[in-house]
Structure formats: C-alpha cells, structure tokens
Short mmCIF file of C-alpha atoms and ligand atoms in Angstrom, two decimals:
data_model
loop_
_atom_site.label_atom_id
_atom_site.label_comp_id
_atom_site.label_asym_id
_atom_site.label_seq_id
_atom_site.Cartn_x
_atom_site.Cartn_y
_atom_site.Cartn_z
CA UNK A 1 -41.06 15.82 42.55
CA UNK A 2 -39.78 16.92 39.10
CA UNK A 3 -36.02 18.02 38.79
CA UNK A 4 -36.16 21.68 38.35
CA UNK A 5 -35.19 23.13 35.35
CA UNK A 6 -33.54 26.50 34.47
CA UNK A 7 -35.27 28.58 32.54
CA UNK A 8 -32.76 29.94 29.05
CA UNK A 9 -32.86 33.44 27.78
CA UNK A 10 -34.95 32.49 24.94
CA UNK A 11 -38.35 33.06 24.74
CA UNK A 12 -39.63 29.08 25.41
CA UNK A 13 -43.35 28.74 23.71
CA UNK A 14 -45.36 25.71 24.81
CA UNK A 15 -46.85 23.46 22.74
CA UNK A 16 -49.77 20.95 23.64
CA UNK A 17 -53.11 19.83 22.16
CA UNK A 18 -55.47 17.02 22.16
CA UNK A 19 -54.12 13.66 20.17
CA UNK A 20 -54.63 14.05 16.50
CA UNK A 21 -55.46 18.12 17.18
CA UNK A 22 -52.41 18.86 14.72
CA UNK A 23 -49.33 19.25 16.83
CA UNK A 24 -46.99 17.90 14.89
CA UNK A 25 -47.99 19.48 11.92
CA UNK A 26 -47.34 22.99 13.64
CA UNK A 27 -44.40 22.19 15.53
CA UNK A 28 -42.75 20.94 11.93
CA UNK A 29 -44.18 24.49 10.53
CA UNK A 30 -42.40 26.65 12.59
CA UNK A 31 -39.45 24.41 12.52
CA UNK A 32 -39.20 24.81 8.96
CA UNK A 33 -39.75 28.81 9.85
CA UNK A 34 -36.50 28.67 12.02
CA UNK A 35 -37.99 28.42 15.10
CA UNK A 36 -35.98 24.88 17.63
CA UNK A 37 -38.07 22.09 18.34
CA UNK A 38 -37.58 20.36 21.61
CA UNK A 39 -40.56 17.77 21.39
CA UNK A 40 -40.90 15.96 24.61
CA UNK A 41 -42.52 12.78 23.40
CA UNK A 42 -39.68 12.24 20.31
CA UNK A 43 -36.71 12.31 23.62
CA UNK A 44 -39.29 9.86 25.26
CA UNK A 45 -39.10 7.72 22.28
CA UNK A 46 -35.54 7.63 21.69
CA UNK A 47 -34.95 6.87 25.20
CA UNK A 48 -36.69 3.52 25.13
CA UNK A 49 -35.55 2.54 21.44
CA UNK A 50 -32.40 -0.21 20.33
CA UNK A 51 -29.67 1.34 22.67
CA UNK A 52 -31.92 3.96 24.31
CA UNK A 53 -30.97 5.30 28.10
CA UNK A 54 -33.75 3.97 29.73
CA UNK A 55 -33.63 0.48 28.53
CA UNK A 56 -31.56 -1.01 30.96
CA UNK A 57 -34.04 0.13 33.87
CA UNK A 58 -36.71 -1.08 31.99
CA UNK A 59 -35.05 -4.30 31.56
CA UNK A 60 -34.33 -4.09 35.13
CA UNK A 61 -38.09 -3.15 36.41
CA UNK A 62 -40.21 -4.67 34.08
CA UNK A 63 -38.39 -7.96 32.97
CA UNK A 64 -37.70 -9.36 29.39
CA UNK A 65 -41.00 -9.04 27.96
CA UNK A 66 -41.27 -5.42 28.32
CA UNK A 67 -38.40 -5.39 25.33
CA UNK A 68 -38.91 -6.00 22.10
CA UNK A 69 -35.68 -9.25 19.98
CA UNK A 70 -33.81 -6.00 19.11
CA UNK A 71 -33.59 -4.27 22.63
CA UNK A 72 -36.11 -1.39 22.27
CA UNK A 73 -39.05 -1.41 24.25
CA UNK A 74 -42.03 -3.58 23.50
CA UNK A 75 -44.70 -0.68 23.05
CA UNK A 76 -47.83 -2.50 22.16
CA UNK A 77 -46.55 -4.78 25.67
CA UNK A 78 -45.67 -2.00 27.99
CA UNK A 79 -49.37 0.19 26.47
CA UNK A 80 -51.56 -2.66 27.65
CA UNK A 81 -49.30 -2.73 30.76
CA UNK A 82 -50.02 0.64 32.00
CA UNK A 83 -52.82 0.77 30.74
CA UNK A 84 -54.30 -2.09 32.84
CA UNK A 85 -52.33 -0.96 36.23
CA UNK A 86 -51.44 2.28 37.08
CA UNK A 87 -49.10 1.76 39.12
CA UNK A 88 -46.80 0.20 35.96
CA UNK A 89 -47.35 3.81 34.41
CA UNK A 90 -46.34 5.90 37.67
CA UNK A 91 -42.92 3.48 37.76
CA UNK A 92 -42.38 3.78 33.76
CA UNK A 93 -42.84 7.53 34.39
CA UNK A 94 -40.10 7.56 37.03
CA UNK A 95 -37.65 6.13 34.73
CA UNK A 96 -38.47 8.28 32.00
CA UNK A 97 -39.05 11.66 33.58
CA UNK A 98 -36.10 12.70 34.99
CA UNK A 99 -34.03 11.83 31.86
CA UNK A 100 -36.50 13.79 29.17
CA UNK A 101 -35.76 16.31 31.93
CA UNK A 102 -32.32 16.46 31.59
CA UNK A 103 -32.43 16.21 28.01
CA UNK A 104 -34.43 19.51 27.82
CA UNK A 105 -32.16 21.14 29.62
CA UNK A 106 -29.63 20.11 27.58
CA UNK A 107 -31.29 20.76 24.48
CA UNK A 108 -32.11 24.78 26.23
CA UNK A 109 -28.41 25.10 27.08
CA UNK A 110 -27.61 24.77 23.42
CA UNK A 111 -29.50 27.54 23.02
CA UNK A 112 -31.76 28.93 19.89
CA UNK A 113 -31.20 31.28 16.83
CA UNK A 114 -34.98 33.18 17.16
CA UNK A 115 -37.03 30.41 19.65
CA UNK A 116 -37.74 27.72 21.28
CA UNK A 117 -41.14 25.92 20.91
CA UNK A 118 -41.29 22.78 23.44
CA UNK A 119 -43.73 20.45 22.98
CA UNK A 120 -45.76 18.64 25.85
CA UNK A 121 -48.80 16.86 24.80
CA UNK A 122 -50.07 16.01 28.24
CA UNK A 123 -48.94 19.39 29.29
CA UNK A 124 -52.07 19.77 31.65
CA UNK A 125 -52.36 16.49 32.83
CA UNK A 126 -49.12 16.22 34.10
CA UNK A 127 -48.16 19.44 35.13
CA UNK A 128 -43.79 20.29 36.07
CA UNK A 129 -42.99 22.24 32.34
CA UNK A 130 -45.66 25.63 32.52
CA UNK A 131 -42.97 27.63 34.65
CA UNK A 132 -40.71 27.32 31.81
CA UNK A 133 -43.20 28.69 29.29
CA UNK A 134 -43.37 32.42 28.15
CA UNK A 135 -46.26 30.92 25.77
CA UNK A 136 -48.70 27.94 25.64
CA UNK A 137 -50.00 27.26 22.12
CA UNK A 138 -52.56 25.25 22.45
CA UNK A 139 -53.86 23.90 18.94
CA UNK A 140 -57.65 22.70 18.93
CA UNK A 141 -60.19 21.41 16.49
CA UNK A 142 -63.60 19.73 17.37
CA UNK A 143 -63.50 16.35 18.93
CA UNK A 144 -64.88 14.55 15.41
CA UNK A 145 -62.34 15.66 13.76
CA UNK A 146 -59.56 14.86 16.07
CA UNK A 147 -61.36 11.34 15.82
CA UNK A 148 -61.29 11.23 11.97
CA UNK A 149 -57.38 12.31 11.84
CA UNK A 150 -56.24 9.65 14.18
CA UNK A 151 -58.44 7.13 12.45
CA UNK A 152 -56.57 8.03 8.82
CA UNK A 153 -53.66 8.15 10.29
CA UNK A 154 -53.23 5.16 12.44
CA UNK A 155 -55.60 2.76 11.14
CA UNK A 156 -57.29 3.13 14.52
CA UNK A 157 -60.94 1.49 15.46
CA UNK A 158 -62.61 4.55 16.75
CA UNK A 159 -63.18 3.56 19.96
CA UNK A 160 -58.81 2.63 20.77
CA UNK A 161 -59.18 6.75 19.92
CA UNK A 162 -61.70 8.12 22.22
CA UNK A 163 -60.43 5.59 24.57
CA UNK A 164 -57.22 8.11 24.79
CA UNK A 165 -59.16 11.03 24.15
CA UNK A 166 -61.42 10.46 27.69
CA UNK A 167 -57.85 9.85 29.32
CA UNK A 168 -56.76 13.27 28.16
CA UNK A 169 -57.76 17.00 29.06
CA UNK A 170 -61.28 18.29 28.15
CA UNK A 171 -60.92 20.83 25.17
CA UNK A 172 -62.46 23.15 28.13
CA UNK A 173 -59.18 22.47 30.13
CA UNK A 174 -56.13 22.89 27.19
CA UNK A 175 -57.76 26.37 26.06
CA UNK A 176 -58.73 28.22 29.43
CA UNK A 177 -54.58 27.20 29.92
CA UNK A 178 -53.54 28.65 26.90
CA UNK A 179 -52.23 32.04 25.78
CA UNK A 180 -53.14 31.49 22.23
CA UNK A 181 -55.67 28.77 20.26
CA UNK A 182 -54.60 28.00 16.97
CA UNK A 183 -58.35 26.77 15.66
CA UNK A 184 -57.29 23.77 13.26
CA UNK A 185 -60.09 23.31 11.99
CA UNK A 186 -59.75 23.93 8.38
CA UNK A 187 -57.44 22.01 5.50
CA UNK A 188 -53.45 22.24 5.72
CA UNK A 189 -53.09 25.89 3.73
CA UNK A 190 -55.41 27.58 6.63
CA UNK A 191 -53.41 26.32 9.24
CA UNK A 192 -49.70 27.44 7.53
CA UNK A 193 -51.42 30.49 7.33
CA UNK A 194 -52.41 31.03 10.79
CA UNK A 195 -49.05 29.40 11.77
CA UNK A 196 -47.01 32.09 9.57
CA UNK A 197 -48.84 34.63 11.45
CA UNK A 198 -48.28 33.34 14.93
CA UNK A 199 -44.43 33.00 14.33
CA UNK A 200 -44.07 36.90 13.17
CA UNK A 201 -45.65 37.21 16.12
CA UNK A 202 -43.18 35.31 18.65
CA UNK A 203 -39.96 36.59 16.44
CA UNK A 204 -41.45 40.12 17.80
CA UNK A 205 -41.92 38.74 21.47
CA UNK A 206 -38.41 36.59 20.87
CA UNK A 207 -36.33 40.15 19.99
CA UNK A 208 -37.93 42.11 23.17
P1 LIG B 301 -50.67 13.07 18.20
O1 LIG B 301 -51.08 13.65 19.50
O2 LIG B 301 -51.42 11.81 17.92
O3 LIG B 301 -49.19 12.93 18.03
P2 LIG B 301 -50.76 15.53 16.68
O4 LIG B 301 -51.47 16.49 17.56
O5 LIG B 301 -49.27 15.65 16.57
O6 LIG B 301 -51.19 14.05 17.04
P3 LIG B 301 -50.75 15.62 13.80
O7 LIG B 301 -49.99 14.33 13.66
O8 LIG B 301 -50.08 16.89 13.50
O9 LIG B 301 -51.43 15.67 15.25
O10 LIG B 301 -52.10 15.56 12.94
C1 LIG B 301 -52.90 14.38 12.94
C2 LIG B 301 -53.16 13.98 11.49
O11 LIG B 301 -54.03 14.91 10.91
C3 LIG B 301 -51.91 13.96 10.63
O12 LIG B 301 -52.00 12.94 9.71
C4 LIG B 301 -51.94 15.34 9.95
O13 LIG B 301 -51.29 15.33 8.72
C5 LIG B 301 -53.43 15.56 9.81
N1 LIG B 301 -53.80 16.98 9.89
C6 LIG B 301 -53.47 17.85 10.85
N2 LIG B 301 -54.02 19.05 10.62
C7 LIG B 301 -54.70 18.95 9.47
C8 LIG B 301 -55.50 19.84 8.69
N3 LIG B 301 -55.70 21.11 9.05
N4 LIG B 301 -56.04 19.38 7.56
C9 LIG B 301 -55.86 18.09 7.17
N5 LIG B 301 -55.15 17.19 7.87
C10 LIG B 301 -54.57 17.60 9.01
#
C-alpha cells in the first residue's frame, strides 16, 4: 500500500513519458519558466548515493556488493539484480518508496510560487501519484526516435533500449492517460515553443 499523500493548494501537473521521449528537457523548460520541479527519479537517486537514506537498508537487504568503495549504490549491480529476479525489484521498491514519498510531501509542503510539475516516469506502470495530479503531461514522440535519443545519449546498443522500452507503457497507454500530449517530435526550438504555450496555459489554471 502506498503512504497517502496530501494533496497542496497548488495546482500539481504530472509529468511522465516513455524513456528518451524528452522529459527532462521539458521539466528543465518550465523550471527555467518558474514553474517547481519535484522529479521523482532525481529523490530516488539521491537516496541511494554516498550518504543517501536508503543506503543503510540496502546494505542491510542486499549485502556489500549491492554498494559501490564509496558507499552509494552499485547501479550497474543492483540493474542486473532486478532485472534478473523480480522479487529483488519489489524489495528495492519497498525501501525506496515510502521515502520518495515522504520527500514529496515535503517538497509540496514547501509550497510553490505559480506550480508544481512532478515528475513520474513510470507513472502508469506503477500507479499511487494520479490522485495528486490536476494535470498529466504526457510528452511522446515515435518509438524510433525515442530509440535514436537514448542511443546518442547513453552510448546504448539498441537493443539494452528497447529492452526498457517493452518493460514500459505502450505509447497507446501514456496518452489515453493523459490530459495533454506534448508531440516531441520535432528539433529543440519546436518543443520550447509548444512548452511556452503549455505553461501560459497552467499559470491560467494555477491562478483559478
Ligand atoms: P529518460 O526517461 O531516459 O530520463 P527523458 O524522457 O528525460 O529520458 P530527455 O533526457 O529529455 O528524455 O531527452 C532524451 C535526449 O534527447 C536528450 O539528450 C535530449 O537532449 C534529447 N532531446 C529531447 N528532445 C529533443 C528534441 N526535440 N530534439 C532534439 N533532441 C532532443
């Protein structure tokens, strides 16, 4: 069961999309716009680097090798480890869950000048965050070129991306659950565009 959360007084708009679909890129558009950032998989990754709040469970759970000389977590260990047995990722998940939880909260209580835009990548596969959303943005560009980013951008082979991409919602899925598609399908300038638009948008919704 997830730890409920209470909902703040600011508007909350989702954010999710497929791997490589151009989240970050939007979420660090509208930041830069004004709008507050809670991004769900950056409190994941502070919580399980040097010093991070999970790392002593994940000592405790998964032994010495899941942690990397320096005390963060091993990532390329623990990946092959859940990847191989799910029952590894369903116990990671219960260490990690309830503390991103709590740091959301936190991070709501604080409060936000215009908005806040939290961002779940795996907002439909995991369900527990839509009942705090007033919006789900759901950014989307063909498969290919989801493929292509991830490949530039990570040094990838193509198949360590599709690989993901099959463990992920169908394109079908993200966009029937969305209240607005940003198409990312063009170069960067198209999608500031349609970005700038969106957030004079949601300042409108945000002041209602
Ligand atoms: P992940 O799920 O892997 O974290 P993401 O959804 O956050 O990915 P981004 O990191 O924003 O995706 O984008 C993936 C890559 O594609 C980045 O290198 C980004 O700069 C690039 N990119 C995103 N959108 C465009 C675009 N419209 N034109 C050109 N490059 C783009």
């Amino acid at each position: 069961m997830h730890i409920a959360l209470n909902k703040p007084k600011q508007l909350v708009v989702g954010l999710t999309g497929g791997i490589g679909s151009g989240k970050t890129a939007v979420s660090n558009r509208l930041q830069a716009l004004g709008a507050t950032i809670i991004d769900t998989d950056e409190i994941a990754h502070s919580l399980t680097k040097v010093g991070g709040l999970a790392m002593p469970d994940i000592q405790k759970t998964f032994g010495e090798e899941a942690l990397l000389p320096d005390g963060s977590m091993n990532r390329d260990y623990m990946r092959a480890l859940v990847f191989k047995d799910p029952g590894k990722r369903i116990e990671l998940e219960k260490i990690l869950h309830p503390k991103i939880r709590e740091l959301v909260q936190q991070y709501l209580n604080a409060g936000a000048p215009l908005y806040f835009v939290l961002v779940v990548p795996l907002l439909f596969e995991k369900g527990g965050w839509g009942e705090l959303m007033d919006e789900i943005i759901v950014v989307d560009c063909p498969e290919e070129q989801q493929v292509r980013r991830v490949i530039q951008r990570n040094g990838w082979p193509e198949t360590q991306v599709r690989t993901v991409m099959q463990n992920q919602a169908t394109r079908e899925r993200r966009r029937a659950g969305a209240t607005q598609v940003i198409e990312n399908n063009g170069d960067l300038a198209e999608l500031i565009e349609k970005i700038d638009f969106m957030h004079q948008k949601l300042i409108k919704k945000a002041q209602k």
